[in-house]
Coordinates of C-alpha atoms in Angstrom, one line a residue:
M1197 CA -17.8 -21.9 11.9
A1198 CA -14.0 -21.5 12.2
F1199 CA -11.9 -20.6 9.2
N1200 CA -8.9 -22.9 9.2
W1201 CA -5.4 -21.9 8.2
A1202 CA -2.3 -23.7 7.0
Y1203 CA 0.6 -21.7 8.4
I1204 CA 3.8 -21.6 6.2
G1205 CA 6.5 -20.5 8.5
S1206 CA 6.7 -20.5 12.3
G1207 CA 8.9 -17.4 13.1
S1208 CA 8.0 -14.2 15.0
I1209 CA 5.4 -12.9 12.7
A1210 CA 3.6 -16.3 12.6
K1211 CA 3.6 -16.4 16.4
N1212 CA 2.3 -12.8 16.7
T1213 CA -0.6 -13.4 14.2
A1214 CA -1.5 -16.8 15.8
R1215 CA -1.9 -15.2 19.2
S1216 CA -4.2 -12.6 17.7
I1217 CA -6.4 -14.7 15.4
E1218 CA -7.1 -17.4 17.9
K1219 CA -9.1 -14.8 19.8
G1220 CA -11.6 -15.0 17.0
E1221 CA -13.2 -17.6 14.8
H1222 CA -10.0 -18.9 13.3
G1223 CA -8.1 -22.2 13.6
I1224 CA -4.6 -23.2 12.7
V1225 CA -4.8 -26.8 11.5
A1226 CA -1.6 -27.3 9.5
V1227 CA 2.0 -26.0 9.9
Y1228 CA 5.0 -26.2 7.7
S1229 CA 8.5 -24.9 8.4
R1230 CA 11.8 -25.7 6.8
T1231 CA 12.9 -26.9 10.2
Y1232 CA 10.5 -29.6 11.2
S1233 CA 11.2 -29.3 14.9
K1234 CA 10.1 -25.7 14.8
A1235 CA 6.9 -26.6 13.0
E1236 CA 6.3 -29.3 15.5
A1237 CA 6.7 -26.9 18.5
F1238 CA 4.4 -24.3 16.8
A1239 CA 1.8 -26.9 15.9
K1240 CA 1.7 -28.3 19.4
K1241 CA 1.1 -24.9 20.9
H1242 CA -1.8 -24.2 18.6
G1243 CA -3.4 -27.6 18.3
A1244 CA -2.4 -28.1 14.7
T1245 CA -0.6 -30.8 12.7
A1246 CA 3.0 -30.3 11.7
Y1247 CA 4.0 -31.5 8.3
R1248 CA 7.4 -32.3 6.8
T1249 CA 6.5 -31.0 3.4
F1250 CA 4.7 -27.9 2.1
E1251 CA 2.4 -29.9 -0.1
E1252 CA 1.2 -32.1 2.8
A1253 CA 0.4 -29.0 4.9
V1254 CA -1.5 -27.2 2.1
N1255 CA -3.4 -30.4 1.1
D1256 CA -4.7 -31.0 4.6
E1257 CA -8.5 -31.3 3.8
R1258 CA -9.4 -29.0 6.7
V1259 CA -7.5 -26.0 5.2
D1260 CA -9.6 -23.1 4.1
G1261 CA -6.7 -20.7 3.4
V1262 CA -2.9 -20.6 3.4
Y1263 CA -1.0 -17.9 5.3
I1264 CA 2.7 -17.4 4.2
A1265 CA 4.9 -15.9 7.0
T1266 CA 8.4 -16.8 5.7
P1267 CA 11.2 -14.4 4.7
H1268 CA 10.0 -12.5 1.6
T1269 CA 12.6 -14.1 -0.7
S1270 CA 10.6 -17.3 -0.4
H1271 CA 7.1 -15.8 -0.9
L1272 CA 7.2 -16.3 -4.7
E1273 CA 7.8 -20.0 -4.5
Y1274 CA 5.3 -20.8 -1.8
A1275 CA 2.5 -18.5 -3.1
I1276 CA 2.7 -19.9 -6.6
K1277 CA 2.7 -23.5 -5.3
A1278 CA -0.3 -22.9 -3.1
L1279 CA -2.3 -21.0 -5.8
E1280 CA -1.6 -23.8 -8.3
M1281 CA -3.0 -26.2 -5.7
K1282 CA -6.2 -24.0 -5.8
K1283 CA -5.8 -22.7 -2.2
P1284 CA -6.5 -19.1 -1.3
V1285 CA -3.4 -17.2 -0.1
L1286 CA -2.8 -14.5 2.4
C1287 CA 0.9 -13.6 2.0
E1288 CA 2.9 -11.4 4.3
K1289 CA 4.1 -8.0 3.1
P1290 CA 6.0 -7.4 0.9
V1291 CA 4.6 -10.2 -1.2
G1292 CA 7.8 -10.2 -3.2
V1293 CA 11.1 -8.4 -3.6
S1294 CA 10.0 -6.7 -6.8
K1295 CA 7.0 -5.8 -8.9
K1296 CA 8.0 -8.6 -11.3
E1297 CA 7.6 -11.2 -8.6
A1298 CA 4.2 -9.8 -7.5
E1299 CA 3.0 -9.9 -11.1
R1300 CA 3.8 -13.6 -11.3
M1301 CA 1.9 -14.4 -8.1
I1302 CA -1.1 -12.3 -9.2
N1303 CA -1.2 -13.8 -12.7
T1304 CA -1.1 -17.3 -11.2
A1305 CA -4.0 -16.4 -8.9
K1306 CA -6.0 -15.1 -11.9
E1307 CA -5.2 -18.1 -14.0
N1308 CA -6.4 -20.4 -11.3
G1309 CA -9.3 -18.3 -10.1
V1310 CA -8.0 -18.3 -6.6
Y1311 CA -8.0 -15.5 -3.9
F1312 CA -4.6 -13.8 -3.3
C1313 CA -3.9 -10.9 -0.9
E1314 CA -1.0 -9.1 0.6
A1315 CA -1.0 -9.2 4.4
M1316 CA -0.7 -5.5 5.1
W1317 CA -2.7 -5.0 8.3
T1318 CA -2.6 -1.2 8.1
W1319 CA -5.2 -1.2 5.3
F1320 CA -7.7 -3.3 7.2
S1321 CA -7.4 -0.8 10.1
D1322 CA -10.4 1.3 11.0
V1323 CA -7.9 4.1 11.9
A1324 CA -6.2 4.1 8.5
L1325 CA -9.6 3.9 6.7
T1326 CA -10.8 6.9 8.7
V1327 CA -7.8 8.9 7.7
K1328 CA -8.5 8.1 4.0
K1329 CA -12.1 9.1 4.5
W1330 CA -11.0 12.5 6.0
I1331 CA -8.6 13.1 3.0
D1332 CA -11.2 12.1 0.5
E1333 CA -13.8 14.4 2.1
K1334 CA -11.2 17.2 2.0
R1335 CA -11.6 17.8 5.7
I1336 CA -8.3 19.6 5.9
G1337 CA -8.5 21.2 2.4
E1338 CA -6.0 20.8 -0.3
I1339 CA -2.9 18.9 0.8
K1340 CA 0.2 21.0 1.3
S1341 CA 2.7 18.5 2.7
V1342 CA 3.1 15.0 4.1
V1343 CA 6.0 13.8 6.4
I1344 CA 6.2 10.2 7.6
D1345 CA 9.0 8.9 9.8
Y1346 CA 9.4 5.2 10.2
S1347 CA 12.5 3.6 11.6
F1348 CA 13.5 1.0 14.1
P1349 CA 16.9 0.0 15.5
G1350 CA 17.4 -3.0 13.2
L1351 CA 21.2 -2.5 13.1
M1352 CA 21.2 -3.7 16.7
M1353 CA 19.7 -7.1 15.7
N1354 CA 21.8 -10.3 15.4
K1355 CA 24.0 -9.9 12.4
N1356 CA 22.5 -13.1 11.0
S1357 CA 19.0 -11.7 11.1
R1358 CA 17.1 -11.8 7.8
V1359 CA 16.6 -8.0 8.2
L1360 CA 20.4 -7.5 7.9
T1361 CA 21.1 -10.2 5.3
P1362 CA 21.4 -9.4 1.6
E1363 CA 20.6 -12.9 0.6
T1364 CA 17.1 -12.6 2.2
A1365 CA 16.6 -9.1 0.7
G1366 CA 17.1 -7.4 4.1
G1367 CA 17.3 -3.6 4.6
G1368 CA 15.1 -0.7 5.2
L1369 CA 13.0 -0.5 2.1
L1370 CA 11.3 -3.9 2.1
D1371 CA 11.0 -4.3 5.8
V1372 CA 10.2 -0.7 6.9
G1373 CA 9.7 1.5 3.8
I1374 CA 6.8 -0.6 2.5
Y1375 CA 4.6 0.9 5.2
P1376 CA 5.0 4.7 4.5
I1377 CA 5.1 4.0 0.8
T1378 CA 1.9 2.1 1.0
Y1379 CA 0.3 4.7 3.2
C1380 CA 1.0 7.5 0.8
Y1381 CA 0.0 5.5 -2.2
R1382 CA -3.4 4.4 -0.7
L1383 CA -4.1 8.1 0.2
F1384 CA -2.9 9.8 -3.0
G1385 CA -2.2 7.3 -5.7
M1386 CA 0.8 7.0 -7.8
P1387 CA 3.1 10.0 -7.6
K1388 CA 4.2 12.1 -10.6
S1389 CA 7.9 11.4 -9.7
I1390 CA 10.0 9.5 -7.2
S1391 CA 13.3 10.6 -5.7
C1392 CA 15.3 8.4 -3.3
S1393 CA 18.7 9.0 -1.6
G1394 CA 20.2 6.9 1.1
E1395 CA 23.0 4.8 2.5
L1396 CA 24.0 1.2 1.6
K1397 CA 26.1 -0.9 3.9
G1398 CA 27.0 -4.6 3.8
G1399 CA 24.8 -5.1 0.7
I1400 CA 21.6 -3.7 2.2
D1401 CA 20.0 -0.2 2.5
I1402 CA 20.2 1.1 6.1
K1403 CA 18.5 4.5 5.6
E1404 CA 16.9 6.5 2.9
T1405 CA 14.8 9.6 2.3
V1406 CA 12.1 9.0 -0.3
I1407 CA 10.3 12.0 -1.9
L1408 CA 7.0 11.2 -3.7
D1409 CA 6.1 14.2 -5.7
Y1410 CA 2.4 14.7 -6.5
G1411 CA 2.8 18.1 -8.2
S1412 CA 1.0 20.4 -5.7
F1413 CA 2.6 18.7 -2.7
K1414 CA 5.2 16.2 -1.7
C1415 CA 5.3 13.2 0.6
K1416 CA 8.7 13.0 2.5
L1417 CA 9.4 9.6 3.9
N1418 CA 12.3 9.1 6.3
I1419 CA 13.2 5.5 6.6
S1420 CA 16.0 3.9 8.6
L1421 CA 17.3 0.9 10.6
D1422 CA 19.4 3.0 13.0
K1423 CA 16.9 4.4 15.5
L1424 CA 13.3 4.2 16.8
K1425 CA 11.0 6.8 15.4
E1426 CA 7.5 6.7 13.9
G1427 CA 4.8 9.2 13.0
C1428 CA 2.8 10.7 10.2
K1429 CA 1.8 14.4 9.8
I1430 CA -0.4 15.6 6.9
E1431 CA -0.7 19.3 6.5
G1432 CA -3.6 20.8 4.5
A1433 CA -4.8 24.3 3.6
K1434 CA -7.5 24.2 6.3
G1435 CA -5.9 21.9 8.9
S1436 CA -3.8 18.9 9.7
I1437 CA -4.0 15.2 10.5
S1438 CA -1.5 13.4 12.8
I1439 CA -1.2 9.7 13.3
P1440 CA 1.3 8.4 15.9
M1441 CA 2.5 4.9 15.3
F1442 CA 0.7 5.1 12.0
H1443 CA 1.4 1.6 10.7
M1444 CA -0.4 0.1 13.8
A1445 CA -2.4 3.1 14.8
W1446 CA -4.8 3.3 17.7
K1447 CA -5.8 6.9 17.0
A1448 CA -5.7 9.7 14.5
T1449 CA -6.2 13.4 15.3
L1450 CA -7.7 15.9 12.9
K1451 CA -7.4 19.7 13.6
S1452 CA -9.4 22.1 11.5
A1453 CA -11.0 25.5 12.0
G1454 CA -9.8 25.7 15.6
E1455 CA -11.4 22.4 16.5
K1456 CA -9.9 19.0 17.2
E1457 CA -11.4 15.6 16.4
I1458 CA -9.9 12.4 17.6
F1459 CA -10.7 9.0 16.1
R1460 CA -9.8 6.0 18.3
G1461 CA -9.7 2.5 16.8
K1462 CA -7.4 -0.4 16.3
T1463 CA -5.0 -2.1 14.0
D1464 CA -4.7 -5.8 14.6
Y1465 CA -4.2 -9.1 12.9
L1466 CA -7.6 -10.5 13.8
T1467 CA -9.3 -7.7 11.9
E1468 CA -7.1 -8.4 8.9
F1469 CA -7.6 -12.2 8.9
S1470 CA -11.3 -12.0 9.5
A1471 CA -11.8 -9.6 6.6
V1472 CA -9.8 -11.9 4.4
A1473 CA -11.7 -15.0 5.5
D1474 CA -15.0 -13.2 4.8
E1475 CA -13.8 -12.3 1.3
I1476 CA -12.7 -15.9 0.6
R1477 CA -16.0 -17.3 1.9
S1478 CA -17.9 -14.8 -0.4
G1479 CA -16.1 -16.1 -3.5
K1480 CA -13.8 -13.1 -4.1
T1481 CA -10.5 -13.6 -5.8
E1482 CA -9.2 -10.1 -5.2
S1483 CA -9.4 -8.1 -2.0
E1484 CA -11.4 -4.9 -1.8
F1485 CA -9.0 -3.7 0.9
I1486 CA -5.8 -4.2 -1.1
P1487 CA -6.5 -4.4 -4.8
F1488 CA -3.8 -6.0 -7.0
S1489 CA -3.0 -2.6 -8.5
S1490 CA -2.1 -1.3 -5.1
T1491 CA 0.3 -4.2 -4.4
L1492 CA 1.9 -3.7 -7.8
S1493 CA 2.2 0.0 -7.6
C1494 CA 3.8 0.1 -4.2
L1495 CA 6.5 -2.5 -5.4
E1496 CA 7.0 -0.4 -8.5
I1497 CA 7.9 2.6 -6.2
I1498 CA 10.3 0.4 -4.3
D1499 CA 11.8 -0.9 -7.5
E1500 CA 12.5 2.7 -8.5
C1501 CA 14.0 3.5 -5.1
R1502 CA 16.3 0.5 -5.4
K1503 CA 17.3 1.6 -8.9
Q1504 CA 18.3 5.0 -7.7
L1505 CA 20.2 3.6 -4.7
G1506 CA 21.9 1.0 -6.9
L1507 CA 20.6 -1.7 -4.6
V1508 CA 20.8 -5.2 -6.1
Y1509 CA 20.5 -8.3 -4.1
P1510 CA 23.0 -11.2 -4.6
F1511 CA 20.3 -13.5 -6.1
E1512 CA 19.5 -10.9 -8.7
K1513 CA 23.0 -10.7 -10.1

């Protein structure tokens, strides 16, 4: 039986996820976008119904879950509305621009007994889960250092792009930094201390170096919007783990005791949506893949980085 979604938003991420999930047992039955013509075009392509209001889309009796794929400054409004309407929600990362916003969404989910989950595909990935298993099993011994690079040439995008606009909480941390920060948190937990230095321009952060200090080792995260670079290297006392394109990995390599082990897998939207659908069907209100505490802790780290950078968005002033 298909699991039917109401799509809130019809931009690039909505288009990408739709192409992936329709390969599985998922259907898109309702679509809402602030621009009705865009919702109409998206709905036509996917055999769905376009609605002029958010409430009409979510209230479609065929809807099993609501997927929010709008700019992150609107996640709070849409998620709370859907949760109060007793509809399960899968909300794109980051779920909010601050820990405070995420707390409001999670509290609303708890008050209404409804499922809520951050759409961070990395943590539904069998590659990422295998890396965590290797770390937990101490396959490379005690951790000595972690370096993650993640940047893309966002500065070359249209100047009106949400990624470059302060009013939509653009910049490196929320669009790019959420990935390496989440990766380190899910492997090692909350750091003992956080250090962040970087560069602000035009009201957004365009690059930063984040140091997550765990006492016996540090995670160094290099984040930017000025080039294309990605990779994760974890060094241990007995070996190392490397993950190219870590946020959407297809493989991870473990080297230890002169031997090499390669795990090949996938990171895709279909795996994420199917896992969420299974959790909703089973009656869960919190994901086993991304617990509420993980979502909150990662935004707490970002909040601290923003504080150290002096990054305040116009709508927060």
